[in-house]
Amino acid sequence: MKKNINYIVLVISILLVVSCKEKSNYSKIETPQTDSKTTVHKIVIDEFIGGGTYAYLNVTENNESYWMAIPIMDVKEGGTYYYNGGMVMKDFKSEQLNRVFEEIIFVEGIRTSEELMAKPQNDGHNHTQNAIADVVEEVVKIEKAANGIHLNELLSNKKAFAGKEVILKGKVIKVNNGIMEKNWVHIADGTQFADKKSITITTQELAKVGDVVTFKGKVTLEKDFGYGYVYDILLEEGKLIK
C-alpha cells in the first residue's frame, strides 16, 4: 500500500438545507489539495447542516471561512474543534441539497482535543476501520454466491484476480453515497486474510447497511484517485445480482 487513505471522501447525504447564505460570505480554503495528516487544524463551527449519516459544516479557521463535510456526530455551533488532513474538492455537487460547492473539504471527523489519536494503518479505508470494526466482527461466514468466491480467496490471491470480474456475496457494513459520482459500499462475508475483513465496492447501485447483497465487479489494484490517495484493492463498476 503506497499511502493509506485515512482521509478520503466520506460524504454526503443531507435531508434539508437551512438558511442558505450568499457565496460572498465564504472565502475559499487556502490550503493545498492534499493536506499533511500531521497538520492540526483549529476551527470554530459557524453553521451546522445535518441529516441522515453526514453533515455539512461552515467553519472559521484563522479568520477564513470555508465548508467542510464530516460523518454525523454531536457538535455545537460556536464550538472549537480540531482535525487533521482532509481532501479538497472543487465544484462538488450535492444531489441531496441540489447545490454546488465551489470548494469543500472532506474530513473523516473532528475532535475536541488537539491531540490526534493513533489509528491502525492496515488498508485503503482506514478512516472506516474504527467505525465498522464491531460490525465486521459480528458477520458470520456467508455462503458463496453461485459462481462466486469468498473475500479471503480474493485477498490471498489478488494479483491473479486483477482486472477480472468476480462475484462476491456479503453483508453491507457501511455505505457512502454520491461521492465522486459513485456509491461506496463496504461488505464483509465473515472471512478474512491478513487481518483484512472487508472490501470496498464502487457502484451506481443502492444498498443499505445490514443488507446481504451479491455484487459482480472488476478487481482493481493500487487505484489512485488523485490527491495522493491509493487503494490497495477494490471492486469497481459493481452490479447487484438479484
PDB file of C-alpha atoms in Angstrom:
ATOM      1  CA  MET A   1       0.000   0.000   0.000  1.00  0.00           C
ATOM      2  CA  LYS A   2       1.626   3.238  -1.143  1.00  0.00           C
ATOM      3  CA  LYS A   3      -0.363   5.554   1.065  1.00  0.00           C
ATOM      4  CA  ASN A   4      -3.235   4.978   3.370  1.00  0.00           C
ATOM      5  CA  ILE A   5      -6.447   6.745   2.516  1.00  0.00           C
ATOM      6  CA  ASN A   6      -7.004   7.964   6.052  1.00  0.00           C
ATOM      7  CA  TYR A   7      -8.967  10.967   4.950  1.00  0.00           C
ATOM      8  CA  ILE A   8     -10.747  10.064   1.733  1.00  0.00           C
ATOM      9  CA  VAL A   9     -14.084  11.086   0.738  1.00  0.00           C
ATOM     10  CA  LEU A  10     -16.723  10.083   3.145  1.00  0.00           C
ATOM     11  CA  VAL A  11     -19.553  12.247   2.375  1.00  0.00           C
ATOM     12  CA  ILE A  12     -22.689  13.395   1.939  1.00  0.00           C
ATOM     13  CA  SER A  13     -26.398  12.549   2.403  1.00  0.00           C
ATOM     14  CA  ILE A  14     -28.340  15.557   3.690  1.00  0.00           C
ATOM     15  CA  LEU A  15     -32.102  15.796   4.083  1.00  0.00           C
ATOM     16  CA  LEU A  16     -32.547  19.547   4.131  1.00  0.00           C
ATOM     17  CA  VAL A  17     -30.838  22.920   3.718  1.00  0.00           C
ATOM     18  CA  VAL A  18     -31.324  25.584   6.348  1.00  0.00           C
ATOM     19  CA  SER A  19     -30.918  29.279   5.551  1.00  0.00           C
ATOM     20  CA  CYS A  20     -28.625  29.135   2.511  1.00  0.00           C
ATOM     21  CA  LYS A  21     -26.149  32.041   2.623  1.00  0.00           C
ATOM     22  CA  GLU A  22     -24.642  34.079  -0.191  1.00  0.00           C
ATOM     23  CA  LYS A  23     -21.371  32.782  -1.625  1.00  0.00           C
ATOM     24  CA  SER A  24     -19.705  36.095  -0.884  1.00  0.00           C
ATOM     25  CA  ASN A  25     -19.943  35.305   2.829  1.00  0.00           C
ATOM     26  CA  TYR A  26     -17.481  32.457   2.450  1.00  0.00           C
ATOM     27  CA  SER A  27     -13.892  32.523   1.286  1.00  0.00           C
ATOM     28  CA  LYS A  28     -12.096  29.587  -0.247  1.00  0.00           C
ATOM     29  CA  ILE A  29      -9.903  27.447   1.946  1.00  0.00           C
ATOM     30  CA  GLU A  30      -6.319  28.467   1.330  1.00  0.00           C
ATOM     31  CA  THR A  31      -4.731  25.045   1.732  1.00  0.00           C
ATOM     32  CA  PRO A  32      -3.148  22.659  -0.777  1.00  0.00           C
ATOM     33  CA  GLN A  33      -5.218  19.993  -2.494  1.00  0.00           C
ATOM     34  CA  THR A  34      -3.574  17.454  -0.224  1.00  0.00           C
ATOM     35  CA  ASP A  35      -3.005  18.310   3.393  1.00  0.00           C
ATOM     36  CA  SER A  36      -0.488  16.609   5.642  1.00  0.00           C
ATOM     37  CA  LYS A  37      -2.177  14.223   8.029  1.00  0.00           C
ATOM     38  CA  THR A  38       0.099  15.609  10.767  1.00  0.00           C
ATOM     39  CA  THR A  39      -1.208  19.178  10.333  1.00  0.00           C
ATOM     40  CA  VAL A  40      -3.621  20.103  13.105  1.00  0.00           C
ATOM     41  CA  HIS A  41      -6.422  22.490  12.114  1.00  0.00           C
ATOM     42  CA  LYS A  42      -8.248  24.501  14.765  1.00  0.00           C
ATOM     43  CA  ILE A  43     -11.747  25.540  13.697  1.00  0.00           C
ATOM     44  CA  VAL A  44     -14.873  27.176  15.079  1.00  0.00           C
ATOM     45  CA  ILE A  45     -18.211  25.921  13.765  1.00  0.00           C
ATOM     46  CA  ASP A  46     -20.336  28.773  12.438  1.00  0.00           C
ATOM     47  CA  GLU A  47     -23.086  26.687  10.863  1.00  0.00           C
ATOM     48  CA  PHE A  48     -24.168  23.054  11.035  1.00  0.00           C
ATOM     49  CA  ILE A  49     -26.433  21.413   8.437  1.00  0.00           C
ATOM     50  CA  GLY A  50     -27.111  17.773   9.264  1.00  0.00           C
ATOM     51  CA  GLY A  51     -29.353  14.930   8.238  1.00  0.00           C
ATOM     52  CA  GLY A  52     -29.022  11.217   7.723  1.00  0.00           C
ATOM     53  CA  THR A  53     -25.465   9.962   8.151  1.00  0.00           C
ATOM     54  CA  TYR A  54     -23.372  13.016   7.267  1.00  0.00           C
ATOM     55  CA  ALA A  55     -23.266  16.757   7.855  1.00  0.00           C
ATOM     56  CA  TYR A  56     -22.009  19.960   6.259  1.00  0.00           C
ATOM     57  CA  LEU A  57     -20.174  22.456   8.435  1.00  0.00           C
ATOM     58  CA  ASN A  58     -19.283  26.040   7.701  1.00  0.00           C
ATOM     59  CA  VAL A  59     -16.237  26.808   9.836  1.00  0.00           C
ATOM     60  CA  THR A  60     -13.747  29.560  10.538  1.00  0.00           C
ATOM     61  CA  GLU A  61     -10.010  28.915  10.713  1.00  0.00           C
ATOM     62  CA  ASN A  62      -7.549  31.786  11.127  1.00  0.00           C
ATOM     63  CA  ASN A  63     -10.220  34.306  10.100  1.00  0.00           C
ATOM     64  CA  GLU A  64     -11.058  32.373   6.927  1.00  0.00           C
ATOM     65  CA  SER A  65     -14.421  30.657   6.413  1.00  0.00           C
ATOM     66  CA  TYR A  66     -14.971  27.517   4.365  1.00  0.00           C
ATOM     67  CA  TRP A  67     -17.226  24.477   4.026  1.00  0.00           C
ATOM     68  CA  MET A  68     -16.323  21.009   5.164  1.00  0.00           C
ATOM     69  CA  ALA A  69     -18.151  17.679   5.426  1.00  0.00           C
ATOM     70  CA  ILE A  70     -17.913  15.006   8.128  1.00  0.00           C
ATOM     71  CA  PRO A  71     -19.774  11.880   9.241  1.00  0.00           C
ATOM     72  CA  ILE A  72     -22.640  12.913  11.512  1.00  0.00           C
ATOM     73  CA  MET A  73     -21.637  13.496  15.139  1.00  0.00           C
ATOM     74  CA  ASP A  74     -22.637  15.646  18.095  1.00  0.00           C
ATOM     75  CA  VAL A  75     -21.168  19.122  17.582  1.00  0.00           C
ATOM     76  CA  LYS A  76     -22.182  22.597  18.703  1.00  0.00           C
ATOM     77  CA  GLU A  77     -22.353  25.775  16.676  1.00  0.00           C
ATOM     78  CA  GLY A  78     -19.836  28.160  18.162  1.00  0.00           C
ATOM     79  CA  GLY A  79     -17.739  25.275  19.473  1.00  0.00           C
ATOM     80  CA  THR A  80     -13.997  24.891  18.886  1.00  0.00           C
ATOM     81  CA  TYR A  81     -12.780  21.652  17.281  1.00  0.00           C
ATOM     82  CA  TYR A  82      -9.697  20.131  15.695  1.00  0.00           C
ATOM     83  CA  TYR A  83      -8.982  17.889  12.737  1.00  0.00           C
ATOM     84  CA  ASN A  84      -6.099  16.543  10.675  1.00  0.00           C
ATOM     85  CA  GLY A  85      -5.691  16.053   6.950  1.00  0.00           C
ATOM     86  CA  GLY A  86      -8.609  16.185   4.564  1.00  0.00           C
ATOM     87  CA  MET A  87      -9.179  16.440   0.847  1.00  0.00           C
ATOM     88  CA  VAL A  88     -10.356  19.498  -1.048  1.00  0.00           C
ATOM     89  CA  MET A  89     -12.807  19.025  -3.916  1.00  0.00           C
ATOM     90  CA  LYS A  90     -13.821  21.757  -6.339  1.00  0.00           C
ATOM     91  CA  ASP A  91     -17.256  22.252  -7.894  1.00  0.00           C
ATOM     92  CA  PHE A  92     -18.751  19.439  -5.817  1.00  0.00           C
ATOM     93  CA  LYS A  93     -22.467  18.951  -6.365  1.00  0.00           C
ATOM     94  CA  SER A  94     -24.600  17.586  -3.560  1.00  0.00           C
ATOM     95  CA  GLU A  95     -27.588  15.893  -5.146  1.00  0.00           C
ATOM     96  CA  GLN A  96     -29.438  15.868  -1.817  1.00  0.00           C
ATOM     97  CA  LEU A  97     -29.014  19.616  -1.348  1.00  0.00           C
ATOM     98  CA  ASN A  98     -29.238  20.407  -5.067  1.00  0.00           C
ATOM     99  CA  ARG A  99     -26.308  22.703  -4.505  1.00  0.00           C
ATOM    100  CA  VAL A 100     -22.824  23.074  -5.941  1.00  0.00           C
ATOM    101  CA  PHE A 101     -19.981  23.942  -3.573  1.00  0.00           C
ATOM    102  CA  GLU A 102     -17.196  25.793  -5.325  1.00  0.00           C
ATOM    103  CA  GLU A 103     -14.816  24.228  -2.843  1.00  0.00           C
ATOM    104  CA  ILE A 104     -15.354  21.872   0.084  1.00  0.00           C
ATOM    105  CA  ILE A 105     -13.014  19.805   2.219  1.00  0.00           C
ATOM    106  CA  PHE A 106     -13.879  16.229   3.159  1.00  0.00           C
ATOM    107  CA  VAL A 107     -12.633  15.110   6.568  1.00  0.00           C
ATOM    108  CA  GLU A 108     -13.035  11.822   8.420  1.00  0.00           C
ATOM    109  CA  GLY A 109     -14.080  13.569  11.618  1.00  0.00           C
ATOM    110  CA  ILE A 110     -13.381  16.356  14.079  1.00  0.00           C
ATOM    111  CA  ARG A 111     -12.492  16.237  17.764  1.00  0.00           C
ATOM    112  CA  THR A 112     -12.494  18.482  20.813  1.00  0.00           C
ATOM    113  CA  SER A 113      -8.851  17.802  21.685  1.00  0.00           C
ATOM    114  CA  GLU A 114      -5.790  18.914  19.742  1.00  0.00           C
ATOM    115  CA  GLU A 115      -4.207  15.529  20.365  1.00  0.00           C
ATOM    116  CA  LEU A 116      -4.522  13.056  17.488  1.00  0.00           C
ATOM    117  CA  MET A 117      -5.443   9.518  18.457  1.00  0.00           C
ATOM    118  CA  ALA A 118      -3.291   6.794  16.964  1.00  0.00           C
ATOM    119  CA  LYS A 119      -5.079   4.799  14.280  1.00  0.00           C
ATOM    120  CA  PRO A 120      -4.408   1.481  12.599  1.00  0.00           C
ATOM    121  CA  GLN A 121      -2.674   1.711   9.219  1.00  0.00           C
ATOM    122  CA  ASN A 122      -3.687  -1.522   7.559  1.00  0.00           C
ATOM    123  CA  ASP A 123      -5.756  -0.832   4.472  1.00  0.00           C
ATOM    124  CA  GLY A 124      -7.035   1.673   1.959  1.00  0.00           C
ATOM    125  CA  HIS A 125     -10.081   2.651   4.004  1.00  0.00           C
ATOM    126  CA  ASN A 126      -8.584   3.105   7.444  1.00  0.00           C
ATOM    127  CA  HIS A 127     -10.938   6.007   8.107  1.00  0.00           C
ATOM    128  CA  THR A 128     -13.716   3.458   8.370  1.00  0.00           C
ATOM    129  CA  GLN A 129     -11.973   0.804  10.415  1.00  0.00           C
ATOM    130  CA  ASN A 130     -12.761   2.037  13.903  1.00  0.00           C
ATOM    131  CA  ALA A 131     -16.359   2.768  12.983  1.00  0.00           C
ATOM    132  CA  ILE A 132     -17.090  -0.626  11.432  1.00  0.00           C
ATOM    133  CA  ALA A 133     -14.798  -2.942  13.386  1.00  0.00           C
ATOM    134  CA  ASP A 134     -17.508  -4.169  15.732  1.00  0.00           C
ATOM    135  CA  VAL A 135     -19.949  -4.696  12.893  1.00  0.00           C
ATOM    136  CA  VAL A 136     -17.418  -6.745  10.924  1.00  0.00           C
ATOM    137  CA  GLU A 137     -16.767  -8.959  13.934  1.00  0.00           C
ATOM    138  CA  GLU A 138     -20.467  -9.814  14.094  1.00  0.00           C
ATOM    139  CA  VAL A 139     -20.631 -11.003  10.461  1.00  0.00           C
ATOM    140  CA  VAL A 140     -20.788 -14.785  10.391  1.00  0.00           C
ATOM    141  CA  LYS A 141     -19.455 -16.658   7.386  1.00  0.00           C
ATOM    142  CA  ILE A 142     -21.821 -16.167   4.468  1.00  0.00           C
ATOM    143  CA  GLU A 143     -22.273 -18.834   1.838  1.00  0.00           C
ATOM    144  CA  LYS A 144     -20.755 -18.065  -1.547  1.00  0.00           C
ATOM    145  CA  ALA A 145     -22.976 -16.844  -4.352  1.00  0.00           C
ATOM    146  CA  ALA A 146     -23.329 -19.018  -7.434  1.00  0.00           C
ATOM    147  CA  ASN A 147     -20.039 -18.787  -9.362  1.00  0.00           C
ATOM    148  CA  GLY A 148     -18.739 -16.507  -6.640  1.00  0.00           C
ATOM    149  CA  ILE A 149     -15.747 -16.506  -4.326  1.00  0.00           C
ATOM    150  CA  HIS A 150     -15.148 -15.631  -0.693  1.00  0.00           C
ATOM    151  CA  LEU A 151     -13.304 -12.488   0.289  1.00  0.00           C
ATOM    152  CA  ASN A 152     -10.336 -14.404   1.676  1.00  0.00           C
ATOM    153  CA  GLU A 153      -9.875 -16.146  -1.677  1.00  0.00           C
ATOM    154  CA  LEU A 154      -9.713 -12.795  -3.428  1.00  0.00           C
ATOM    155  CA  LEU A 155      -7.409 -11.128  -0.929  1.00  0.00           C
ATOM    156  CA  SER A 156      -4.992 -14.042  -0.703  1.00  0.00           C
ATOM    157  CA  ASN A 157      -4.524 -14.166  -4.476  1.00  0.00           C
ATOM    158  CA  LYS A 158      -5.419 -10.651  -5.561  1.00  0.00           C
ATOM    159  CA  LYS A 159      -2.813 -10.336  -8.308  1.00  0.00           C
ATOM    160  CA  ALA A 160      -4.331 -13.311 -10.111  1.00  0.00           C
ATOM    161  CA  PHE A 161      -7.750 -11.636  -9.999  1.00  0.00           C
ATOM    162  CA  ALA A 162      -6.525  -8.165 -11.031  1.00  0.00           C
ATOM    163  CA  GLY A 163      -8.564  -6.801 -13.946  1.00  0.00           C
ATOM    164  CA  LYS A 164     -11.019  -9.685 -13.815  1.00  0.00           C
ATOM    165  CA  GLU A 165     -14.669  -9.705 -12.820  1.00  0.00           C
ATOM    166  CA  VAL A 166     -15.584 -11.592  -9.672  1.00  0.00           C
ATOM    167  CA  ILE A 167     -18.781 -12.213  -7.741  1.00  0.00           C
ATOM    168  CA  LEU A 168     -18.827 -11.522  -4.003  1.00  0.00           C
ATOM    169  CA  LYS A 169     -21.684 -12.026  -1.558  1.00  0.00           C
ATOM    170  CA  GLY A 170     -21.595 -10.300   1.792  1.00  0.00           C
ATOM    171  CA  LYS A 171     -23.241  -8.136   4.408  1.00  0.00           C
ATOM    172  CA  VAL A 172     -23.226  -4.361   3.925  1.00  0.00           C
ATOM    173  CA  ILE A 173     -21.384  -2.783   6.853  1.00  0.00           C
ATOM    174  CA  LYS A 174     -21.027   0.796   5.618  1.00  0.00           C
ATOM    175  CA  VAL A 175     -22.317   2.953   2.752  1.00  0.00           C
ATOM    176  CA  ASN A 176     -21.243   6.356   1.417  1.00  0.00           C
ATOM    177  CA  ASN A 177     -23.445   7.556  -1.430  1.00  0.00           C
ATOM    178  CA  GLY A 178     -22.853  10.238  -4.049  1.00  0.00           C
ATOM    179  CA  ILE A 179     -19.093  10.636  -3.680  1.00  0.00           C
ATOM    180  CA  MET A 180     -17.230  11.331  -6.932  1.00  0.00           C
ATOM    181  CA  GLU A 181     -20.461  10.348  -8.695  1.00  0.00           C
ATOM    182  CA  LYS A 182     -20.238   6.878  -7.164  1.00  0.00           C
ATOM    183  CA  ASN A 183     -21.729   4.998  -4.233  1.00  0.00           C
ATOM    184  CA  TRP A 184     -19.158   3.346  -1.954  1.00  0.00           C
ATOM    185  CA  VAL A 185     -20.370   0.105  -0.404  1.00  0.00           C
ATOM    186  CA  HIS A 186     -18.346  -1.871   2.145  1.00  0.00           C
ATOM    187  CA  ILE A 187     -19.144  -5.554   2.562  1.00  0.00           C
ATOM    188  CA  ALA A 188     -17.875  -8.417   4.707  1.00  0.00           C
ATOM    189  CA  ASP A 189     -18.584 -12.137   4.359  1.00  0.00           C
ATOM    190  CA  GLY A 190     -17.136 -13.499   7.588  1.00  0.00           C
ATOM    191  CA  THR A 191     -13.804 -14.480   6.026  1.00  0.00           C
ATOM    192  CA  GLN A 192     -10.517 -12.624   6.211  1.00  0.00           C
ATOM    193  CA  PHE A 193      -6.927 -12.580   5.022  1.00  0.00           C
ATOM    194  CA  ALA A 194      -4.031 -10.864   6.817  1.00  0.00           C
ATOM    195  CA  ASP A 195      -6.492  -9.155   9.193  1.00  0.00           C
ATOM    196  CA  LYS A 196      -8.449  -7.577   6.320  1.00  0.00           C
ATOM    197  CA  LYS A 197     -12.127  -8.472   6.710  1.00  0.00           C
ATOM    198  CA  SER A 198     -13.985  -6.224   4.279  1.00  0.00           C
ATOM    199  CA  ILE A 199     -13.761  -4.740   0.816  1.00  0.00           C
ATOM    200  CA  THR A 200     -14.980  -1.542  -0.810  1.00  0.00           C
ATOM    201  CA  ILE A 201     -17.145  -1.614  -3.934  1.00  0.00           C
ATOM    202  CA  THR A 202     -17.801   1.420  -6.137  1.00  0.00           C
ATOM    203  CA  THR A 203     -21.183   1.260  -7.815  1.00  0.00           C
ATOM    204  CA  GLN A 204     -24.214   3.142  -9.102  1.00  0.00           C
ATOM    205  CA  GLU A 205     -26.452   0.704  -7.219  1.00  0.00           C
ATOM    206  CA  LEU A 206     -28.098   1.441  -3.880  1.00  0.00           C
ATOM    207  CA  ALA A 207     -27.600  -0.755  -0.821  1.00  0.00           C
ATOM    208  CA  LYS A 208     -28.399  -0.372   2.864  1.00  0.00           C
ATOM    209  CA  VAL A 209     -26.336  -1.232   5.918  1.00  0.00           C
ATOM    210  CA  GLY A 210     -27.360  -4.663   7.126  1.00  0.00           C
ATOM    211  CA  ASP A 211     -28.413  -5.966   3.698  1.00  0.00           C
ATOM    212  CA  VAL A 212     -26.902  -9.198   2.422  1.00  0.00           C
ATOM    213  CA  VAL A 213     -26.045  -8.487  -1.205  1.00  0.00           C
ATOM    214  CA  THR A 214     -24.269 -10.067  -4.160  1.00  0.00           C
ATOM    215  CA  PHE A 215     -22.085  -7.849  -6.330  1.00  0.00           C
ATOM    216  CA  LYS A 216     -20.290  -8.531  -9.579  1.00  0.00           C
ATOM    217  CA  GLY A 217     -17.436  -6.153 -10.303  1.00  0.00           C
ATOM    218  CA  LYS A 218     -13.938  -5.687 -11.663  1.00  0.00           C
ATOM    219  CA  VAL A 219     -10.983  -6.196  -9.331  1.00  0.00           C
ATOM    220  CA  THR A 220      -8.687  -3.171  -9.326  1.00  0.00           C
ATOM    221  CA  LEU A 221      -5.352  -2.934  -7.514  1.00  0.00           C
ATOM    222  CA  GLU A 222      -3.473   0.174  -6.415  1.00  0.00           C
ATOM    223  CA  LYS A 223      -6.212   2.508  -7.591  1.00  0.00           C
ATOM    224  CA  ASP A 224      -5.120   6.153  -7.476  1.00  0.00           C
ATOM    225  CA  PHE A 225      -7.988   8.627  -7.126  1.00  0.00           C
ATOM    226  CA  GLY A 226      -5.623  11.571  -7.060  1.00  0.00           C
ATOM    227  CA  TYR A 227      -4.685  13.753  -4.110  1.00  0.00           C
ATOM    228  CA  GLY A 228      -2.034  11.139  -3.283  1.00  0.00           C
ATOM    229  CA  TYR A 229      -4.612   8.548  -2.189  1.00  0.00           C
ATOM    230  CA  VAL A 230      -4.318   4.962  -3.381  1.00  0.00           C
ATOM    231  CA  TYR A 231      -6.460   1.886  -2.693  1.00  0.00           C
ATOM    232  CA  ASP A 232      -4.620  -1.410  -2.490  1.00  0.00           C
ATOM    233  CA  ILE A 233      -7.699  -3.274  -3.753  1.00  0.00           C
ATOM    234  CA  LEU A 234     -11.350  -2.578  -4.512  1.00  0.00           C
ATOM    235  CA  LEU A 235     -14.190  -3.743  -6.732  1.00  0.00           C
ATOM    236  CA  GLU A 236     -15.213  -1.232  -9.396  1.00  0.00           C
ATOM    237  CA  GLU A 237     -18.340  -0.873 -11.539  1.00  0.00           C
ATOM    238  CA  GLY A 238     -20.206  -3.125  -9.128  1.00  0.00           C
ATOM    239  CA  LYS A 239     -23.558  -4.511 -10.275  1.00  0.00           C
ATOM    240  CA  LEU A 240     -26.077  -6.077  -7.924  1.00  0.00           C
ATOM    241  CA  ILE A 241     -27.071  -9.620  -8.799  1.00  0.00           C
ATOM    242  CA  LYS A 242     -30.630 -10.326  -7.800  1.00  0.00           C
TER     243      LYS A 242
END
